[in-house]
Amino acid sequence: MSKRISIHGQWSSRLMFILAATGAAIGLGNIWKFPYMAGENGGGAFVLVYLLCLALIGIPIMMAEVLIGRRGRQSPVNTLHSLSVEAGASGSWRLVGWAGMLAGLVILSYYSVIAGWTLAYLMRMLSGTFVRVTAEGSGSIFAQLVTDPERLLAWHTIFMVMTIKVVSRGVTNGLEKAAKILMPMLFFLVLVLVAYAARNGDFAQAFNYLFYTDFSKLTPAGVLTAMGHAFFTLSLGMGAMLVYGSYLPSGVSIAQTSILVGLLDTLVALLGGLATFSIVFANGLAAGEGPGLIFQTLPIAFGQMPGGMFFGALFFLLLVFAAWTSAIVLIEPLVAWLIENREMERIRAAIWTGMVAWLLGIVTILSFSHWSFSFHFGGVLKRHGLFDVLDIVTSSIILPLGGLCMALFAGWVMARDSVVDELGGLAGVGFKLWYFIIRFITPAAMLLIFLRAIGVL
């Protein structure tokens, strides 16, 4: 079969793909979720198990998505349809692409709202709002923001326009240029904040929290948590890496680039954790997870520290960059499909897709105020109504099942010769090991992750 060529263009180099894919992987969860999970589940013990899970789940599925994408050179829907028909399988595999693309659109709708919080807090840090702020004052500022629909709509709109602007400019002038500028700045900001935390924070306690190895604190539930994060952290299961893979030049090693992306994603999470918890512990504040840590606890700490407003602004600028590079990949698969199947110009496809996500984002905005209601899912109380419903349907159901399907497609549906051809840089024992993992180990692990996500385990 002759090699397909993407009508959208391709990355100019291996480095550009690594930067773009790492940007897609690094999101808000790297800063507010992974470090806390590590600290609460045995520190270094959790990190070691997580790295093992990354090797058995995250990186193998990423390799599968990228090789499927490069083989098909189209949007996820069209790639899965073409490759399944080529392999003599049912064309219904394209439904996996549809599910992933629509999940990405829904995730973008609420991710944009939360990213809007980071823009709002960047402005508040620069204006000195948090100087000497109390715990009560910090909590009040956050509550006023998330329960004010008009203010949230304004920040949500700004962030969505930022995302549409990048995607509308195409692979070379949009996605690649954003990665080339934003990712080095993101890495630089992480290092600056770590240096600041080492000088002004309790670096020793943060290091101990993250890396002291205590296997007695690593429960079976903690292992399942590590498995889940090894999958979710790389933006897998929704066709994001598949579409980025479709722009990857033929001679680039998929195995090497996937491993590098996985390690860089982990490195940023650990460095972000060191910076965050050094500042938190230096001010006698409690470690926490999620928005409470970022938007209520940390502003108190920055408000008390020397140079806190400046470095607090740098911290929220880091979050803006992390959110922006992740949002770009959420919109790209559907934009690519509209260009291929509806013959839209890219700018029009980006605007239409972004507008749908923007409108859906209003549901999330109102879920924190007028449309708020509570319910239980998997034994956990959910307080934010339709936002939580959208999050559960996408993150807990569609993405794990999408990851499972990607593993099965690469391991069982595609012809082995096609897989070998795309993984040309992975030969001999290396290929046999990956092929065994993607066919047997990864699908079993994805079933466990899915059951964990829906609260069965």
XYZ file of C-alpha atoms in Angstrom:
457
model
C 0.000 0.000 0.000
C 1.314 3.479 -0.873
C 1.853 5.822 2.035
C -0.991 8.222 2.733
C -0.320 11.946 2.978
C -2.169 14.228 5.396
C -3.972 17.113 3.712
C -3.418 19.155 6.893
C 0.396 19.206 6.746
C 2.902 17.720 9.181
C 5.273 18.602 12.019
C 8.532 20.064 10.736
C 10.621 17.859 13.017
C 10.617 15.202 15.723
C 11.203 17.927 18.335
C 8.071 19.785 17.276
C 5.956 16.657 17.729
C 7.490 16.045 21.172
C 6.770 19.636 22.242
C 3.208 19.559 20.896
C 2.400 16.127 22.339
C 3.950 17.034 25.705
C 1.893 20.229 25.697
C -1.230 18.181 25.041
C -0.344 15.868 27.938
C 0.637 18.527 30.475
C -2.535 20.029 31.890
C -3.962 21.368 35.125
C -4.020 17.847 36.605
C -0.216 17.707 36.515
C -0.058 20.537 39.013
C -3.058 19.946 41.263
C -3.573 16.186 41.135
C -0.483 14.028 40.619
C 1.718 15.498 43.402
C -1.062 15.128 45.962
C -1.781 11.538 44.889
C 1.897 10.693 45.261
C 2.171 12.254 48.711
C -0.923 10.500 50.027
C -0.013 7.060 48.649
C 3.491 6.397 49.869
C 5.504 9.072 48.062
C 8.330 7.353 46.227
C 6.451 4.038 46.354
C 3.577 5.601 44.398
C 5.990 7.234 41.939
C 7.687 3.885 41.249
C 4.359 2.112 40.694
C 3.193 5.001 38.535
C 6.299 4.758 36.327
C 5.675 1.002 35.946
C 2.057 1.731 34.974
C 3.284 4.365 32.528
C 5.470 1.705 30.898
C 2.645 -0.883 30.756
C -0.370 1.331 30.042
C 0.248 4.969 29.175
C 3.180 4.766 26.774
C 1.992 1.580 24.959
C -1.439 3.157 24.277
C 0.186 6.408 23.204
C 2.355 4.446 20.771
C -0.762 2.675 19.507
C -2.642 5.959 18.944
C 0.304 7.602 17.218
C 0.981 4.637 14.916
C -2.723 4.381 14.013
C -2.745 8.113 13.285
C 0.399 8.053 11.176
C -0.847 5.016 9.238
C -4.189 6.668 8.437
C -3.091 10.330 8.071
C -6.687 11.546 8.630
C -9.043 12.566 11.437
C -9.737 9.806 14.012
C -13.100 8.864 12.438
C -11.738 8.554 8.910
C -8.488 6.895 9.998
C -10.218 4.152 11.983
C -12.679 3.548 9.151
C -9.953 3.360 6.480
C -7.623 1.128 8.477
C -10.382 -1.238 9.647
C -11.642 -1.727 6.080
C -8.051 -2.178 4.908
C -7.596 -4.911 7.555
C -10.836 -6.644 6.526
C -12.616 -5.644 9.744
C -15.902 -3.806 10.307
C -15.993 -0.133 9.354
C -17.928 0.408 12.584
C -14.605 1.039 14.316
C -15.095 4.635 13.180
C -17.626 4.921 16.030
C -14.662 4.805 18.437
C -13.311 7.860 16.639
C -16.672 9.597 16.895
C -16.963 8.890 20.620
C -13.459 10.215 21.236
C -13.927 13.356 19.150
C -17.220 14.235 20.834
C -15.718 13.523 24.262
C -12.880 15.900 23.433
C -15.393 18.597 22.481
C -17.314 18.144 25.747
C -14.102 18.118 27.801
C -12.997 21.322 26.086
C -16.325 22.941 27.019
C -15.721 22.578 30.755
C -11.921 22.683 30.621
C -12.196 26.150 29.077
C -14.312 27.342 32.004
C -11.744 26.093 34.544
C -8.909 27.526 32.449
C -10.802 30.814 32.655
C -10.340 30.653 36.438
C -6.561 30.605 35.912
C -6.793 33.726 33.719
C -8.893 35.463 36.379
C -6.399 34.533 39.112
C -3.462 35.696 37.010
C -5.063 39.144 36.896
C -5.855 39.052 40.622
C -2.258 38.149 41.475
C -0.919 40.995 39.337
C -3.321 43.451 40.997
C -2.250 42.483 44.528
C -5.654 41.075 45.563
C -4.065 38.365 47.703
C -1.567 40.437 49.706
C -1.958 39.286 53.334
C -5.198 37.508 52.461
C -6.734 35.298 55.165
C -8.084 31.776 54.665
C -11.616 33.139 54.948
C -10.851 35.913 52.464
C -9.285 33.527 49.951
C -12.253 31.189 50.129
C -14.637 34.107 49.678
C -12.778 35.390 46.588
C -12.956 31.955 44.967
C -16.641 31.484 45.840
C -17.501 34.903 44.400
C -15.759 34.001 41.138
C -17.297 30.572 40.525
C -20.831 31.679 41.460
C -20.761 34.720 39.158
C -21.963 33.442 35.734
C -21.276 36.693 33.891
C -17.667 36.898 35.051
C -17.073 33.209 34.308
C -18.602 33.645 30.842
C -16.202 36.492 30.083
C -13.088 34.479 31.050
C -14.445 31.352 29.322
C -14.942 33.396 26.141
C -11.416 34.831 26.241
C -9.852 31.400 26.690
C -11.953 29.850 23.909
C -10.949 32.645 21.525
C -7.289 31.964 22.404
C -7.782 28.280 21.542
C -9.670 28.907 18.292
C -7.037 31.419 17.197
C -4.218 28.848 17.403
C -6.121 25.971 15.763
C -7.459 28.156 12.932
C -3.898 28.859 11.758
C -3.155 25.223 10.877
C -0.477 22.694 11.786
C 2.627 24.712 10.913
C 1.529 28.274 11.691
C -0.817 27.403 14.558
C -0.223 24.172 16.467
C 3.530 24.039 15.864
C 4.183 27.711 16.457
C 2.215 27.580 19.730
C 4.210 24.545 20.870
C 7.488 26.210 19.886
C 6.702 29.306 21.963
C 4.576 28.056 24.859
C 6.402 24.844 25.802
C 9.878 26.348 26.369
C 8.190 29.117 28.384
C 6.284 26.510 30.399
C 9.472 24.559 31.201
C 11.240 27.821 32.107
C 8.431 28.899 34.443
C 8.466 25.517 36.200
C 12.214 25.815 36.838
C 11.901 29.427 38.043
C 9.137 28.461 40.477
C 11.129 25.480 41.772
C 14.126 27.775 42.377
C 11.883 30.283 44.168
C 10.334 27.518 46.277
C 13.763 26.112 47.173
C 14.845 29.543 48.401
C 11.654 30.702 50.136
C 9.673 27.534 50.838
C 10.045 24.323 52.862
C 11.744 22.380 50.081
C 12.914 19.552 52.362
C 9.398 18.764 53.606
C 7.992 18.898 50.074
C 10.728 16.576 48.795
C 10.043 14.172 51.658
C 6.282 14.322 51.001
C 6.745 13.417 47.349
C 9.674 11.003 47.397
C 10.027 9.340 50.804
C 9.235 5.728 49.964
C 6.647 4.161 52.258
C 5.119 1.013 50.763
C 2.875 0.603 53.819
C 0.831 3.597 52.606
C 0.434 2.161 49.092
C -2.907 0.326 49.145
C -4.525 -1.618 46.282
C -6.695 1.462 45.731
C -3.500 3.515 45.436
C -2.176 1.144 42.769
C -5.429 1.539 40.808
C -5.077 5.313 41.178
C -1.560 5.114 39.729
C -2.861 2.992 36.840
C -5.621 5.467 36.073
C -3.355 8.504 36.161
C -0.779 6.799 33.915
C -3.559 6.655 31.317
C -5.383 9.947 31.878
C -2.255 12.126 32.107
C -1.282 11.567 28.454
C -4.605 12.756 26.946
C -5.366 9.292 25.562
C -8.614 7.627 24.472
C -10.139 10.547 22.567
C -8.121 10.612 19.360
C -5.921 13.539 20.420
C -2.623 11.701 20.069
C -4.025 9.907 17.016
C -4.541 13.187 15.161
C -1.147 14.539 16.299
C 0.365 11.243 15.107
C -1.212 11.783 11.682
C 1.062 14.837 11.291
C 4.227 12.934 12.321
C 6.912 12.525 9.618
C 7.453 8.915 8.491
C 11.061 8.523 9.595
C 10.507 9.468 13.246
C 10.631 6.711 15.906
C 7.223 6.444 17.558
C 8.628 4.469 20.500
C 11.344 6.987 21.394
C 9.088 10.020 21.066
C 6.287 8.425 23.127
C 8.699 7.535 25.930
C 10.102 11.076 25.941
C 6.616 12.614 26.111
C 5.673 10.335 29.017
C 8.840 11.180 30.948
C 8.580 14.941 30.314
C 4.955 14.920 31.456
C 5.985 13.152 34.672
C 8.964 15.462 35.214
C 6.784 18.573 35.002
C 4.266 17.045 37.441
C 7.002 16.266 39.986
C 8.710 19.650 39.643
C 5.333 21.372 39.873
C 4.623 19.365 43.020
C 7.938 20.365 44.602
C 7.242 24.041 43.922
C 3.621 23.902 45.060
C 4.089 21.957 48.298
C 7.284 23.795 49.284
C 5.232 26.997 49.314
C 2.242 25.374 51.035
C 4.288 23.714 53.811
C 6.407 26.830 54.449
C 3.225 28.649 55.446
C 1.874 25.879 57.659
C -0.975 25.115 55.286
C -2.466 21.695 54.583
C -1.682 19.697 51.452
C -4.723 19.161 49.292
C -5.877 18.134 45.845
C -7.724 19.917 43.098
C -9.050 23.461 42.757
C -9.018 24.020 46.524
C -5.215 23.705 46.597
C -4.641 25.991 43.622
C -7.317 28.635 44.034
C -7.701 28.847 47.829
C -4.621 27.467 49.611
C -1.791 28.711 47.378
C -3.004 32.346 47.138
C -2.815 32.532 50.957
C 0.801 31.314 50.822
C 1.833 33.660 48.010
C 0.178 36.523 49.870
C 2.515 36.030 52.845
C 5.821 35.384 51.023
C 8.500 37.787 49.762
C 7.880 38.526 46.102
C 4.745 36.429 46.410
C 2.573 38.469 44.074
C 5.115 38.338 41.247
C 5.841 34.635 41.603
C 2.167 33.898 42.210
C 1.433 35.571 38.880
C 4.145 33.416 37.253
C 2.501 30.331 38.765
C -0.890 31.147 37.281
C 0.753 32.048 33.975
C 2.209 28.524 34.050
C -1.308 27.127 34.550
C -2.637 29.231 31.652
C 0.049 27.827 29.343
C -0.599 24.256 30.533
C -4.335 24.650 29.955
C -3.874 26.343 26.573
C -1.602 23.656 25.105
C -4.055 20.968 26.281
C -7.135 22.764 24.937
C -5.643 23.026 21.445
C -5.520 19.246 21.011
C -9.107 18.815 22.239
C -10.501 20.829 19.332
C -8.153 19.627 16.564
C -9.687 16.168 15.797
C -13.154 17.552 15.032
C -11.688 20.463 13.055
C -9.721 17.953 10.944
C -12.915 15.922 10.329
C -14.885 18.998 9.204
C -12.115 19.932 6.761
C -11.994 16.378 5.349
C -15.714 15.574 5.231
C -17.440 18.940 4.879
C -14.710 20.669 2.848
C -14.664 23.600 5.262
C -11.827 26.082 5.382
C -9.810 25.558 8.551
C -10.668 28.912 10.072
C -14.396 28.279 9.612
C -14.115 24.742 11.023
C -12.226 26.036 14.069
C -14.785 28.790 14.707
C -17.787 26.440 14.397
C -16.226 23.802 16.653
C -15.132 26.406 19.176
C -18.600 27.991 19.234
C -20.251 24.648 19.994
C -17.781 24.053 22.853
C -18.329 27.640 24.053
C -22.113 27.205 24.137
C -21.794 23.887 25.963
C -19.469 25.585 28.446
C -22.387 27.686 29.651
C -23.818 24.478 31.147
C -20.686 24.161 33.300
C -20.776 27.842 34.277
C -24.364 27.552 35.523
C -23.601 24.252 37.279
C -21.658 26.235 39.892
C -24.589 28.526 40.637
C -28.162 28.457 39.293
C -28.149 24.867 38.009
C -26.240 23.317 40.902
C -27.484 20.034 42.378
C -25.872 17.127 44.214
C -25.786 13.386 43.579
C -23.657 10.362 44.428
C -21.537 8.494 41.886
C -19.282 5.593 42.815
C -19.751 6.388 46.491
C -18.564 10.004 46.039
C -20.776 13.059 46.546
C -20.888 15.263 43.435
C -21.989 18.837 44.055
C -21.959 20.532 40.668
C -24.802 18.993 38.738
C -24.495 18.815 34.967
C -20.775 19.664 35.039
C -20.149 16.510 37.073
C -22.404 14.511 34.721
C -20.398 15.665 31.679
C -17.131 14.896 33.473
C -18.293 11.393 34.445
C -19.556 10.512 30.957
C -16.331 11.656 29.284
C -13.522 10.988 31.774
C -14.959 7.941 33.565
C -16.655 6.151 30.662
C -15.695 7.263 27.141
C -11.948 7.834 27.641
C -11.136 4.501 29.380
C -13.222 2.593 26.827
C -11.562 4.598 24.058
C -8.134 3.641 25.381
C -9.181 0.005 25.528
C -10.394 0.160 21.918
C -7.150 1.784 20.729
C -5.151 -1.043 22.321
C -7.403 -3.705 20.785
C -7.318 -2.022 17.373
C -3.516 -1.829 17.223
C -3.015 -5.265 18.782
C -5.758 -7.327 17.171
C -7.395 -5.516 14.219
C -4.526 -3.943 12.276
C -2.374 -6.286 10.231
C 0.850 -7.095 12.055
C 2.858 -6.041 8.981
C 1.280 -2.577 9.103
C 2.119 -2.214 12.786
C 5.703 -3.381 12.197
C 6.025 -0.907 9.329
C 4.972 2.073 11.486
C 7.132 0.971 14.429
C 10.157 0.443 12.203
C 12.445 1.937 14.828
C 11.302 -0.661 17.355
C 12.708 -4.027 16.303
C 13.326 -7.496 17.663
C 12.715 -8.045 21.364
C 11.472 -4.473 21.839
C 8.665 -4.908 19.330
C 7.680 -8.338 20.642
C 7.501 -6.968 24.186
C 5.345 -3.981 23.160
C 3.110 -6.195 20.997
C 2.516 -8.599 23.888
C 1.794 -5.717 26.278
C -0.644 -3.941 23.927
C -2.515 -7.170 23.159
C -2.810 -8.644 26.653
C -1.510 -6.505 29.541
C -2.868 -3.106 28.499
C -6.462 -4.236 27.702
C -6.717 -5.994 31.074
C -5.376 -2.884 32.827
C -7.812 -0.642 30.936
C -10.736 -2.760 32.118
C -9.558 -2.265 35.706
C -9.177 1.487 35.125
C -12.703 1.659 33.688
C -14.188 -0.260 36.631
C -12.273 1.997 39.021
C -13.476 5.135 37.205
C -17.151 4.164 37.443
C -16.793 3.255 41.132
C -17.021 -0.547 40.889
C -13.480 -1.050 42.273
